[in-house]
Amino acid sequence: MRLHPIISGIMALVAIAVLYKLIVPSPASYEYVTASVSRGDVARVVSASGKLRALNTINVGSEISGQVTDVYVDFNSPVTAGQVLARIDPTRIQARVTQARAQVELSRANLAQAEASIIRAQTDFEVQSREFERQRQLADKGFVSKAGIDQARNALANAKASLSTARAQAQSGRAQIAQSEAELSSAQLDLNRTKIVAPTSGVVINKLVEPGTTVAASFQTPNLFEIAADTSRMQVEASVDEADIGQVRVDQTVRFTVDSYPDDTFVAKVGQIRKSATEAQNVVSYLVILDVDNQEGKLLTGMTANVEIVTGTKANVLRVPAPAIRFRPRKDDRPEEDEKDEDADNPNPSDKKNRRSAHIWVATDDAYKPARRAVTIGLSGEDFVEILKGLKEKEKILVRSRNLETEDDDDGDESARGNT
């Protein structure tokens, strides 16, 4: 040291620094965030998404072909039952009506002629009947030859045949009148159909036609308007995954939001559960119909609804934040036997259906030496989990860890994420 005092001094300082590091521990780069065991409500929800639909949407179409000449309503127009929405050019159909009406008059004239022929034939038949009777009486007395009586009989037969023909013509005339009147009714009906009327009261939510549009109704009825019969009551068609559909029941309470009003939460009820499954990309889901009150008129058809179906609730129960069930401290802060004990206590931690026990880490006097506590859980919600046994109110429990160097949260032990 006398030969090299400077080097010796540096070496001494290094030794002191190393000894200080070994004796005095460095501050931790992380800390655990705690929460208190509290009392409150726990709700279990099933999340889904769906579309808002009007409770009763009616498609209004045209049963005849032609060019649309007038449209009297627009989008969002309120309409009443029987109101004219649009009109199709009636010129061609009006000509059919005129032609059919003329045919009816012609058929009636033919019937009148046939009935007059019946009267003449009836009169002739009566005259020939009396003549034949006189000829027969004279023939019995020998005043008329056999040829004369044959001639009288032949005249009577001709008169009878003429009467039958006249009656048949009258019957044909009546049939022609019925046919002509049917054609007139059909033409008149088509003329009435040139006026497109609202079948019910409501609001026009879609308009598919403009003046000048040609409507072709040859093979199917073209839709011209869509009317929402009552927008004060709507429904949400939500797709629920097959894993969750077993928890859904009719009349359960539903909360949902829409992108247009992110700060508003709307309330509905489960009205119907469709039993027909829908499969898309190997995912099976079921359609659940939710009844929605829309008295304020905020909700519009077609909006996307983010749905939470409340499948179970408990009030004023002992509860902990849901992350506390999944959280495990870092391996260095846990007892060595923790891994072995946890596997024995919870042999199948991924079995959510049968899992009723769990482990929660409770804060102690040493912030980095928490105690592991076995608990019995009840209803599990997205935010909170009910605790049936194992914890007391106001106890401090670990919910996550925070990295002090980056000021970011982390989930503790990477190997324990997702396990209970």
GROMACS .gro file of C-alpha atoms in nm:
model
  420
    1MET     CA    1   0.000   0.000   0.000
    2ARG     CA    2   0.296   0.230   0.066
    3LEU     CA    3   0.431   0.159  -0.283
    4HIS     CA    4   0.097   0.212  -0.463
    5PRO     CA    5  -0.128   0.424  -0.243
    6ILE     CA    6  -0.361   0.541  -0.525
    7ILE     CA    7  -0.426   0.193  -0.664
    8SER     CA    8  -0.476   0.060  -0.314
    9GLY     CA    9  -0.729   0.335  -0.242
   10ILE     CA   10  -0.928   0.254  -0.557
   11MET     CA   11  -0.933  -0.116  -0.471
   12ALA     CA   12  -1.053  -0.034  -0.120
   13LEU     CA   13  -1.338   0.178  -0.254
   14VAL     CA   14  -1.444  -0.103  -0.490
   15ALA     CA   15  -1.438  -0.352  -0.205
   16ILE     CA   16  -1.649  -0.121   0.012
   17ALA     CA   17  -1.902  -0.076  -0.273
   18VAL     CA   18  -1.929  -0.452  -0.329
   19LEU     CA   19  -1.969  -0.512   0.043
   20TYR     CA   20  -2.243  -0.243   0.058
   21LYS     CA   21  -2.429  -0.408  -0.226
   22LEU     CA   22  -2.413  -0.742  -0.050
   23ILE     CA   23  -2.521  -0.610   0.288
   24VAL     CA   24  -2.775  -0.340   0.190
   25PRO     CA   25  -3.041  -0.473  -0.054
   26SER     CA   26  -3.127  -0.264  -0.359
   27PRO     CA   27  -3.482  -0.127  -0.385
   28ALA     CA   28  -3.728  -0.350  -0.572
   29SER     CA   29  -3.817  -0.262  -0.930
   30TYR     CA   30  -4.182  -0.352  -0.878
   31GLU     CA   31  -4.458  -0.338  -0.621
   32TYR     CA   32  -4.786  -0.516  -0.559
   33VAL     CA   33  -5.118  -0.335  -0.591
   34THR     CA   34  -5.375  -0.433  -0.330
   35ALA     CA   35  -5.750  -0.400  -0.290
   36SER     CA   36  -5.984  -0.448   0.005
   37VAL     CA   37  -6.233  -0.728   0.048
   38SER     CA   38  -6.569  -0.550   0.040
   39ARG     CA   39  -6.942  -0.606   0.042
   40GLY     CA   40  -7.157  -0.527  -0.258
   41ASP     CA   41  -7.337  -0.668  -0.560
   42VAL     CA   42  -7.201  -0.934  -0.795
   43ALA     CA   43  -7.346  -0.981  -1.144
   44ARG     CA   44  -7.267  -1.257  -1.391
   45VAL     CA   45  -7.317  -1.150  -1.751
   46VAL     CA   46  -7.303  -1.304  -2.096
   47SER     CA   47  -7.160  -1.073  -2.359
   48ALA     CA   48  -7.288  -1.071  -2.716
   49SER     CA   49  -7.349  -0.836  -3.005
   50GLY     CA   50  -7.648  -0.782  -3.228
   51LYS     CA   51  -7.849  -0.550  -3.448
   52LEU     CA   52  -8.148  -0.335  -3.365
   53ARG     CA   53  -8.460  -0.412  -3.563
   54ALA     CA   54  -8.809  -0.267  -3.567
   55LEU     CA   55  -9.057  -0.485  -3.385
   56ASN     CA   56  -9.267  -0.518  -3.700
   57THR     CA   57  -9.120  -0.419  -4.037
   58ILE     CA   58  -9.350  -0.440  -4.340
   59ASN     CA   59  -9.229  -0.449  -4.700
   60VAL     CA   60  -9.467  -0.264  -4.931
   61GLY     CA   61  -9.454  -0.378  -5.294
   62SER     CA   62  -9.642  -0.359  -5.623
   63GLU     CA   63  -9.849  -0.640  -5.772
   64ILE     CA   64  -9.861  -0.479  -6.117
   65SER     CA   65  -9.601  -0.360  -6.364
   66GLY     CA   66  -9.568  -0.008  -6.493
   67GLN     CA   67  -9.390   0.321  -6.456
   68VAL     CA   68  -9.402   0.507  -6.125
   69THR     CA   69  -9.539   0.855  -6.189
   70ASP     CA   70  -9.558   0.997  -5.834
   71VAL     CA   71  -9.397   0.928  -5.496
   72TYR     CA   72  -9.564   1.105  -5.203
   73VAL     CA   73  -9.341   1.005  -4.907
   74ASP     CA   74  -8.973   1.012  -4.819
   75PHE     CA   75  -8.743   0.857  -4.559
   76ASN     CA   76  -8.871   0.897  -4.199
   77SER     CA   77  -9.215   1.008  -4.321
   78PRO     CA   78  -9.492   0.911  -4.077
   79VAL     CA   79  -9.778   0.736  -4.255
   80THR     CA   80 -10.124   0.611  -4.162
   81ALA     CA   81 -10.302   0.296  -4.276
   82GLY     CA   82 -10.451   0.345  -4.623
   83GLN     CA   83 -10.238   0.648  -4.710
   84VAL     CA   84 -10.123   0.664  -5.073
   85LEU     CA   85  -9.745   0.628  -5.089
   86ALA     CA   86  -9.692   0.626  -5.465
   87ARG     CA   87  -9.879   0.592  -5.794
   88ILE     CA   88  -9.814   0.382  -6.104
   89ASP     CA   89  -9.920   0.507  -6.449
   90PRO     CA   90 -10.285   0.385  -6.482
   91THR     CA   91 -10.336   0.458  -6.856
   92ARG     CA   92 -10.301   0.103  -6.984
   93ILE     CA   93 -10.507  -0.048  -6.703
   94GLN     CA   94 -10.775   0.221  -6.739
   95ALA     CA   95 -10.813   0.113  -7.102
   96ARG     CA   96 -10.861  -0.246  -6.983
   97VAL     CA   97 -11.132  -0.129  -6.744
   98THR     CA   98 -11.312   0.056  -7.024
   99GLN     CA   99 -11.289  -0.247  -7.253
  100ALA     CA  100 -11.414  -0.482  -6.982
  101ARG     CA  101 -11.705  -0.251  -6.901
  102ALA     CA  102 -11.805  -0.239  -7.270
  103GLN     CA  103 -11.790  -0.618  -7.285
  104VAL     CA  104 -12.027  -0.637  -6.989
  105GLU     CA  105 -12.276  -0.409  -7.166
  106LEU     CA  106 -12.248  -0.617  -7.486
  107SER     CA  107 -12.310  -0.938  -7.291
  108ARG     CA  108 -12.616  -0.785  -7.128
  109ALA     CA  109 -12.751  -0.681  -7.471
  110ASN     CA  110 -12.701  -1.034  -7.600
  111LEU     CA  111 -12.887  -1.167  -7.298
  112ALA     CA  112 -13.175  -0.929  -7.368
  113GLN     CA  113 -13.193  -1.059  -7.726
  114ALA     CA  114 -13.188  -1.415  -7.600
  115GLU     CA  115 -13.470  -1.346  -7.356
  116ALA     CA  116 -13.676  -1.188  -7.638
  117SER     CA  117 -13.614  -1.500  -7.849
  118ILE     CA  118 -13.743  -1.709  -7.560
  119ILE     CA  119 -14.068  -1.511  -7.556
  120ARG     CA  120 -14.115  -1.554  -7.933
  121ALA     CA  121 -14.030  -1.923  -7.918
  122GLN     CA  122 -14.267  -1.970  -7.623
  123THR     CA  123 -14.549  -1.801  -7.814
  124ASP     CA  124 -14.484  -2.006  -8.128
  125PHE     CA  125 -14.472  -2.325  -7.920
  126GLU     CA  126 -14.812  -2.247  -7.766
  127VAL     CA  127 -14.962  -2.171  -8.113
  128GLN     CA  128 -14.826  -2.493  -8.258
  129SER     CA  129 -14.948  -2.689  -7.959
  130ARG     CA  130 -15.308  -2.565  -8.011
  131GLU     CA  131 -15.282  -2.625  -8.387
  132PHE     CA  132 -15.161  -2.979  -8.335
  133GLU     CA  133 -15.450  -3.045  -8.093
  134ARG     CA  134 -15.709  -2.922  -8.349
  135GLN     CA  135 -15.550  -3.129  -8.627
  136ARG     CA  136 -15.556  -3.435  -8.405
  137GLN     CA  137 -15.928  -3.391  -8.323
  138LEU     CA  138 -16.013  -3.344  -8.691
  139ALA     CA  139 -15.809  -3.650  -8.781
  140ASP     CA  140 -16.008  -3.854  -8.529
  141LYS     CA  141 -16.328  -3.751  -8.711
  142GLY     CA  142 -16.174  -3.827  -9.051
  143PHE     CA  143 -16.159  -3.472  -9.176
  144VAL     CA  144 -15.773  -3.452  -9.184
  145SER     CA  145 -15.543  -3.694  -9.357
  146LYS     CA  146 -15.251  -3.863  -9.188
  147ALA     CA  147 -15.010  -3.641  -9.377
  148GLY     CA  148 -15.179  -3.334  -9.231
  149ILE     CA  149 -15.143  -3.457  -8.874
  150ASP     CA  150 -14.776  -3.542  -8.940
  151GLN     CA  151 -14.720  -3.191  -9.067
  152ALA     CA  152 -14.878  -3.041  -8.753
  153ARG     CA  153 -14.666  -3.268  -8.529
  154ASN     CA  154 -14.349  -3.163  -8.712
  155ALA     CA  155 -14.433  -2.794  -8.671
  156LEU     CA  156 -14.487  -2.846  -8.296
  157ALA     CA  157 -14.148  -3.024  -8.263
  158ASN     CA  158 -13.974  -2.736  -8.445
  159ALA     CA  159 -14.136  -2.482  -8.213
  160LYS     CA  160 -14.026  -2.681  -7.907
  161ALA     CA  161 -13.669  -2.702  -8.040
  162SER     CA  162 -13.663  -2.328  -8.105
  163LEU     CA  163 -13.778  -2.266  -7.746
  164SER     CA  164 -13.498  -2.488  -7.610
  165THR     CA  165 -13.241  -2.309  -7.829
  166ALA     CA  166 -13.359  -1.969  -7.708
  167ARG     CA  167 -13.334  -2.079  -7.346
  168ALA     CA  168 -12.982  -2.213  -7.403
  169GLN     CA  169 -12.878  -1.885  -7.565
  170ALA     CA  170 -13.013  -1.698  -7.263
  171GLN     CA  171 -12.814  -1.920  -7.029
  172SER     CA  172 -12.500  -1.862  -7.238
  173GLY     CA  173 -12.569  -1.488  -7.225
  174ARG     CA  174 -12.586  -1.495  -6.847
  175ALA     CA  175 -12.254  -1.685  -6.835
  176GLN     CA  176 -12.096  -1.429  -7.066
  177ILE     CA  177 -12.216  -1.152  -6.837
  178ALA     CA  178 -12.059  -1.325  -6.534
  179GLN     CA  179 -11.732  -1.369  -6.725
  180SER     CA  180 -11.730  -1.008  -6.842
  181GLU     CA  181 -11.806  -0.881  -6.492
  182ALA     CA  182 -11.519  -1.093  -6.355
  183GLU     CA  183 -11.284  -0.941  -6.613
  184LEU     CA  184 -11.412  -0.597  -6.519
  185SER     CA  185 -11.351  -0.667  -6.149
  186SER     CA  186 -10.997  -0.787  -6.225
  187ALA     CA  187 -10.924  -0.478  -6.432
  188GLN     CA  188 -11.075  -0.254  -6.165
  189LEU     CA  189 -10.863  -0.426  -5.899
  190ASP     CA  190 -10.547  -0.369  -6.104
  191LEU     CA  191 -10.652  -0.006  -6.147
  192ASN     CA  192 -10.683   0.028  -5.770
  193ARG     CA  193 -10.340  -0.132  -5.731
  194THR     CA  194 -10.183   0.150  -5.927
  195LYS     CA  195 -10.214   0.337  -5.596
  196ILE     CA  196  -9.951   0.200  -5.356
  197VAL     CA  197 -10.102   0.242  -5.009
  198ALA     CA  198  -9.964   0.187  -4.660
  199PRO     CA  199 -10.104  -0.135  -4.508
  200THR     CA  200 -10.050  -0.001  -4.156
  201SER     CA  201  -9.951   0.310  -3.969
  202GLY     CA  202  -9.582   0.366  -3.898
  203VAL     CA  203  -9.267   0.535  -4.027
  204VAL     CA  204  -9.103   0.489  -4.369
  205ILE     CA  205  -8.753   0.358  -4.293
  206ASN     CA  206  -8.655   0.274  -4.652
  207LYS     CA  207  -8.760   0.404  -4.993
  208LEU     CA  208  -8.654   0.203  -5.297
  209VAL     CA  209  -8.834   0.386  -5.578
  210GLU     CA  210  -8.832   0.728  -5.742
  211PRO     CA  211  -9.062   0.889  -6.002
  212GLY     CA  212  -8.987   0.748  -6.345
  213THR     CA  213  -8.881   0.407  -6.218
  214THR     CA  214  -9.027   0.113  -6.412
  215VAL     CA  215  -9.165  -0.160  -6.188
  216ALA     CA  216  -9.167  -0.517  -6.322
  217ALA     CA  217  -9.386  -0.757  -6.124
  218SER     CA  218  -9.376  -1.050  -6.365
  219PHE     CA  219  -9.207  -1.311  -6.143
  220GLN     CA  220  -9.206  -1.162  -5.793
  221THR     CA  221  -9.343  -0.862  -5.611
  222PRO     CA  222  -9.083  -0.583  -5.609
  223ASN     CA  223  -9.038  -0.400  -5.278
  224LEU     CA  224  -9.090  -0.024  -5.299
  225PHE     CA  225  -9.099   0.083  -4.931
  226GLU     CA  226  -9.020  -0.050  -4.585
  227ILE     CA  227  -9.242   0.066  -4.300
  228ALA     CA  228  -9.162   0.024  -3.932
  229ALA     CA  229  -9.502  -0.025  -3.777
  230ASP     CA  230  -9.406   0.093  -3.426
  231THR     CA  231  -9.062   0.238  -3.348
  232SER     CA  232  -9.150   0.296  -2.981
  233ARG     CA  233  -9.092  -0.078  -2.934
  234MET     CA  234  -8.787  -0.239  -3.093
  235GLN     CA  235  -8.588  -0.558  -3.064
  236VAL     CA  236  -8.225  -0.661  -3.066
  237GLU     CA  237  -8.124  -0.976  -3.252
  238ALA     CA  238  -7.818  -1.089  -3.055
  239SER     CA  239  -7.596  -1.387  -3.138
  240VAL     CA  240  -7.499  -1.578  -2.821
  241ASP     CA  241  -7.220  -1.834  -2.825
  242GLU     CA  242  -7.315  -2.197  -2.764
  243ALA     CA  243  -7.097  -2.202  -2.452
  244ASP     CA  244  -7.312  -1.930  -2.292
  245ILE     CA  245  -7.660  -2.004  -2.428
  246GLY     CA  246  -7.733  -2.246  -2.141
  247GLN     CA  247  -7.726  -1.954  -1.895
  248VAL     CA  248  -7.976  -1.742  -2.089
  249ARG     CA  249  -8.342  -1.749  -1.986
  250VAL     CA  250  -8.653  -1.563  -2.100
  251ASP     CA  251  -8.725  -1.241  -1.903
  252GLN     CA  252  -8.364  -1.197  -1.791
  253THR     CA  253  -8.246  -0.837  -1.767
  254VAL     CA  254  -8.018  -0.712  -2.043
  255ARG     CA  255  -7.792  -0.407  -2.059
  256PHE     CA  256  -7.660  -0.282  -2.390
  257THR     CA  257  -7.491   0.017  -2.549
  258VAL     CA  258  -7.473   0.151  -2.902
  259ASP     CA  259  -7.187   0.336  -3.067
  260SER     CA  260  -7.404   0.642  -3.128
  261TYR     CA  261  -7.456   0.695  -2.752
  262PRO     CA  262  -7.147   0.546  -2.582
  263ASP     CA  263  -7.230   0.709  -2.248
  264ASP     CA  264  -7.587   0.576  -2.235
  265THR     CA  265  -7.682   0.230  -2.113
  266PHE     CA  266  -8.011   0.091  -2.239
  267VAL     CA  267  -8.216  -0.178  -2.065
  268ALA     CA  268  -8.402  -0.466  -2.231
  269LYS     CA  269  -8.538  -0.810  -2.149
  270VAL     CA  270  -8.488  -1.148  -2.313
  271GLY     CA  271  -8.805  -1.209  -2.512
  272GLN     CA  272  -8.722  -1.523  -2.710
  273ILE     CA  273  -8.444  -1.777  -2.756
  274ARG     CA  274  -8.436  -1.923  -3.105
  275LYS     CA  275  -8.356  -2.294  -3.106
  276SER     CA  276  -8.215  -2.293  -3.458
  277ALA     CA  277  -7.835  -2.278  -3.452
  278THR     CA  278  -7.622  -2.061  -3.680
  279GLU     CA  279  -7.269  -2.171  -3.773
  280ALA     CA  280  -7.007  -1.932  -3.909
  281GLN     CA  281  -6.637  -2.021  -3.933
  282ASN     CA  282  -6.692  -2.327  -3.712
  283VAL     CA  283  -6.848  -2.110  -3.439
  284VAL     CA  284  -7.200  -2.213  -3.335
  285SER     CA  285  -7.430  -1.943  -3.198
  286TYR     CA  286  -7.799  -1.899  -3.122
  287LEU     CA  287  -8.022  -1.600  -3.189
  288VAL     CA  288  -8.166  -1.432  -2.880
  289ILE     CA  289  -8.442  -1.173  -2.928
  290LEU     CA  290  -8.438  -0.885  -2.681
  291ASP     CA  291  -8.739  -0.657  -2.626
  292VAL     CA  292  -8.644  -0.288  -2.606
  293ASP     CA  293  -8.845   0.015  -2.500
  294ASN     CA  294  -8.769   0.306  -2.735
  295GLN     CA  295  -9.012   0.571  -2.617
  296GLU     CA  296  -8.746   0.843  -2.648
  297GLY     CA  297  -8.680   0.747  -3.010
  298LYS     CA  298  -8.300   0.744  -2.973
  299LEU     CA  299  -8.253   0.394  -3.111
  300LEU     CA  300  -8.265   0.345  -3.487
  301THR     CA  301  -8.292   0.028  -3.692
  302GLY     CA  302  -7.961  -0.122  -3.795
  303MET     CA  303  -7.759   0.007  -3.498
  304THR     CA  304  -7.503  -0.233  -3.352
  305ALA     CA  305  -7.578  -0.323  -2.991
  306ASN     CA  306  -7.310  -0.439  -2.747
  307VAL     CA  307  -7.514  -0.666  -2.520
  308GLU     CA  308  -7.461  -0.788  -2.165
  309ILE     CA  309  -7.723  -1.040  -2.052
  310VAL     CA  310  -7.740  -1.056  -1.673
  311THR     CA  311  -7.764  -1.430  -1.601
  312GLY     CA  312  -7.722  -1.408  -1.223
  313THR     CA  313  -7.703  -1.146  -0.948
  314LYS     CA  314  -7.635  -1.141  -0.574
  315ALA     CA  315  -7.669  -0.838  -0.352
  316ASN     CA  316  -7.465  -0.738  -0.045
  317VAL     CA  317  -7.223  -1.031  -0.055
  318LEU     CA  318  -6.856  -1.054   0.032
  319ARG     CA  319  -6.663  -0.992  -0.287
  320VAL     CA  320  -6.317  -0.937  -0.433
  321PRO     CA  321  -6.208  -0.790  -0.768
  322ALA     CA  322  -6.205  -1.057  -1.038
  323PRO     CA  323  -5.830  -1.008  -1.120
  324ALA     CA  324  -5.743  -1.121  -0.765
  325ILE     CA  325  -5.865  -1.473  -0.849
  326ARG     CA  326  -5.625  -1.502  -1.143
  327PHE     CA  327  -5.323  -1.320  -0.997
  328ARG     CA  328  -5.010  -1.492  -0.857
  329PRO     CA  329  -4.706  -1.310  -0.721
  330ARG     CA  330  -4.363  -1.353  -0.871
  331LYS     CA  331  -4.200  -1.686  -0.805
  332ASP     CA  332  -3.932  -1.539  -0.573
  333ASP     CA  333  -4.206  -1.398  -0.348
  334ARG     CA  334  -4.389  -1.729  -0.309
  335PRO     CA  335  -4.306  -2.023  -0.082
  336GLU     CA  336  -4.113  -2.302  -0.252
  337GLU     CA  337  -4.395  -2.547  -0.187
  338ASP     CA  338  -4.652  -2.318  -0.354
  339GLU     CA  339  -4.636  -2.484  -0.695
  340LYS     CA  340  -4.673  -2.834  -0.554
  341ASP     CA  341  -4.954  -2.741  -0.315
  342GLU     CA  342  -5.149  -2.556  -0.583
  343ASP     CA  343  -5.140  -2.849  -0.825
  344ALA     CA  344  -5.270  -3.079  -0.551
  345ASP     CA  345  -5.546  -2.843  -0.441
  346ASN     CA  346  -5.661  -2.755  -0.791
  347PRO     CA  347  -5.581  -3.048  -1.024
  348ASN     CA  348  -5.777  -2.902  -1.315
  349PRO     CA  349  -5.769  -2.522  -1.287
  350SER     CA  350  -5.890  -2.470  -1.642
  351ASP     CA  351  -6.222  -2.644  -1.571
  352LYS     CA  352  -6.432  -2.332  -1.518
  353LYS     CA  353  -6.759  -2.522  -1.489
  354ASN     CA  354  -6.657  -2.728  -1.183
  355ARG     CA  355  -6.417  -2.479  -1.023
  356ARG     CA  356  -6.558  -2.364  -0.685
  357SER     CA  357  -6.234  -2.322  -0.491
  358ALA     CA  358  -5.945  -2.086  -0.555
  359HIS     CA  359  -5.642  -1.924  -0.394
  360ILE     CA  360  -5.599  -1.557  -0.320
  361TRP     CA  361  -5.282  -1.384  -0.206
  362VAL     CA  362  -5.328  -1.174   0.107
  363ALA     CA  363  -5.099  -0.881   0.192
  364THR     CA  364  -4.881  -0.917   0.507
  365ASP     CA  365  -4.649  -0.686   0.699
  366ASP     CA  366  -4.381  -0.767   0.442
  367ALA     CA  367  -4.499  -0.618   0.114
  368TYR     CA  368  -4.304  -0.878  -0.084
  369LYS     CA  369  -4.402  -1.186   0.115
  370PRO     CA  370  -4.780  -1.225   0.068
  371ALA     CA  371  -4.969  -1.517   0.222
  372ARG     CA  372  -5.157  -1.767   0.012
  373ARG     CA  373  -5.519  -1.820   0.124
  374ALA     CA  374  -5.759  -2.092   0.009
  375VAL     CA  375  -6.111  -1.955  -0.052
  376THR     CA  376  -6.447  -2.084  -0.169
  377ILE     CA  377  -6.603  -1.877  -0.444
  378GLY     CA  378  -6.966  -1.834  -0.541
  379LEU     CA  379  -7.104  -1.626  -0.826
  380SER     CA  380  -6.836  -1.507  -1.067
  381GLY     CA  381  -6.885  -1.182  -1.258
  382GLU     CA  382  -6.667  -0.985  -1.493
  383ASP     CA  383  -6.573  -0.725  -1.227
  384PHE     CA  384  -6.621  -0.904  -0.897
  385VAL     CA  385  -6.629  -1.259  -0.758
  386GLU     CA  386  -6.833  -1.366  -0.457
  387ILE     CA  387  -6.635  -1.513  -0.165
  388LEU     CA  388  -6.823  -1.771   0.040
  389LYS     CA  389  -6.543  -1.870   0.279
  390GLY     CA  390  -6.179  -1.791   0.347
  391LEU     CA  391  -6.166  -1.410   0.370
  392LYS     CA  392  -6.294  -1.136   0.594
  393GLU     CA  393  -6.423  -0.794   0.504
  394LYS     CA  394  -6.158  -0.518   0.466
  395GLU     CA  395  -5.865  -0.762   0.435
  396LYS     CA  396  -5.604  -0.649   0.185
  397ILE     CA  397  -5.548  -0.878  -0.114
  398LEU     CA  398  -5.316  -0.863  -0.415
  399VAL     CA  399  -5.475  -0.785  -0.750
  400ARG     CA  400  -5.174  -0.706  -0.973
  401SER     CA  401  -4.813  -0.589  -0.973
  402ARG     CA  402  -4.671  -0.263  -1.102
  403ASN     CA  403  -4.329  -0.220  -1.265
  404LEU     CA  404  -4.170   0.083  -1.102
  405GLU     CA  405  -3.907   0.130  -1.372
  406THR     CA  406  -4.152   0.160  -1.661
  407GLU     CA  407  -4.459   0.256  -1.455
  408ASP     CA  408  -4.651  -0.021  -1.633
  409ASP     CA  409  -4.868  -0.290  -1.481
  410ASP     CA  410  -4.776  -0.654  -1.515
  411ASP     CA  411  -4.956  -0.971  -1.412
  412GLY     CA  412  -4.695  -1.115  -1.178
  413ASP     CA  413  -4.588  -1.469  -1.261
  414GLU     CA  414  -4.611  -1.530  -1.636
  415SER     CA  415  -4.667  -1.901  -1.579
  416ALA     CA  416  -4.970  -1.834  -1.362
  417ARG     CA  417  -5.171  -1.611  -1.592
  418GLY     CA  418  -5.517  -1.745  -1.647
  419ASN     CA  419  -5.489  -1.998  -1.361
  420THR     CA  420  -5.661  -1.987  -1.028
   0.00000   0.00000   0.00000
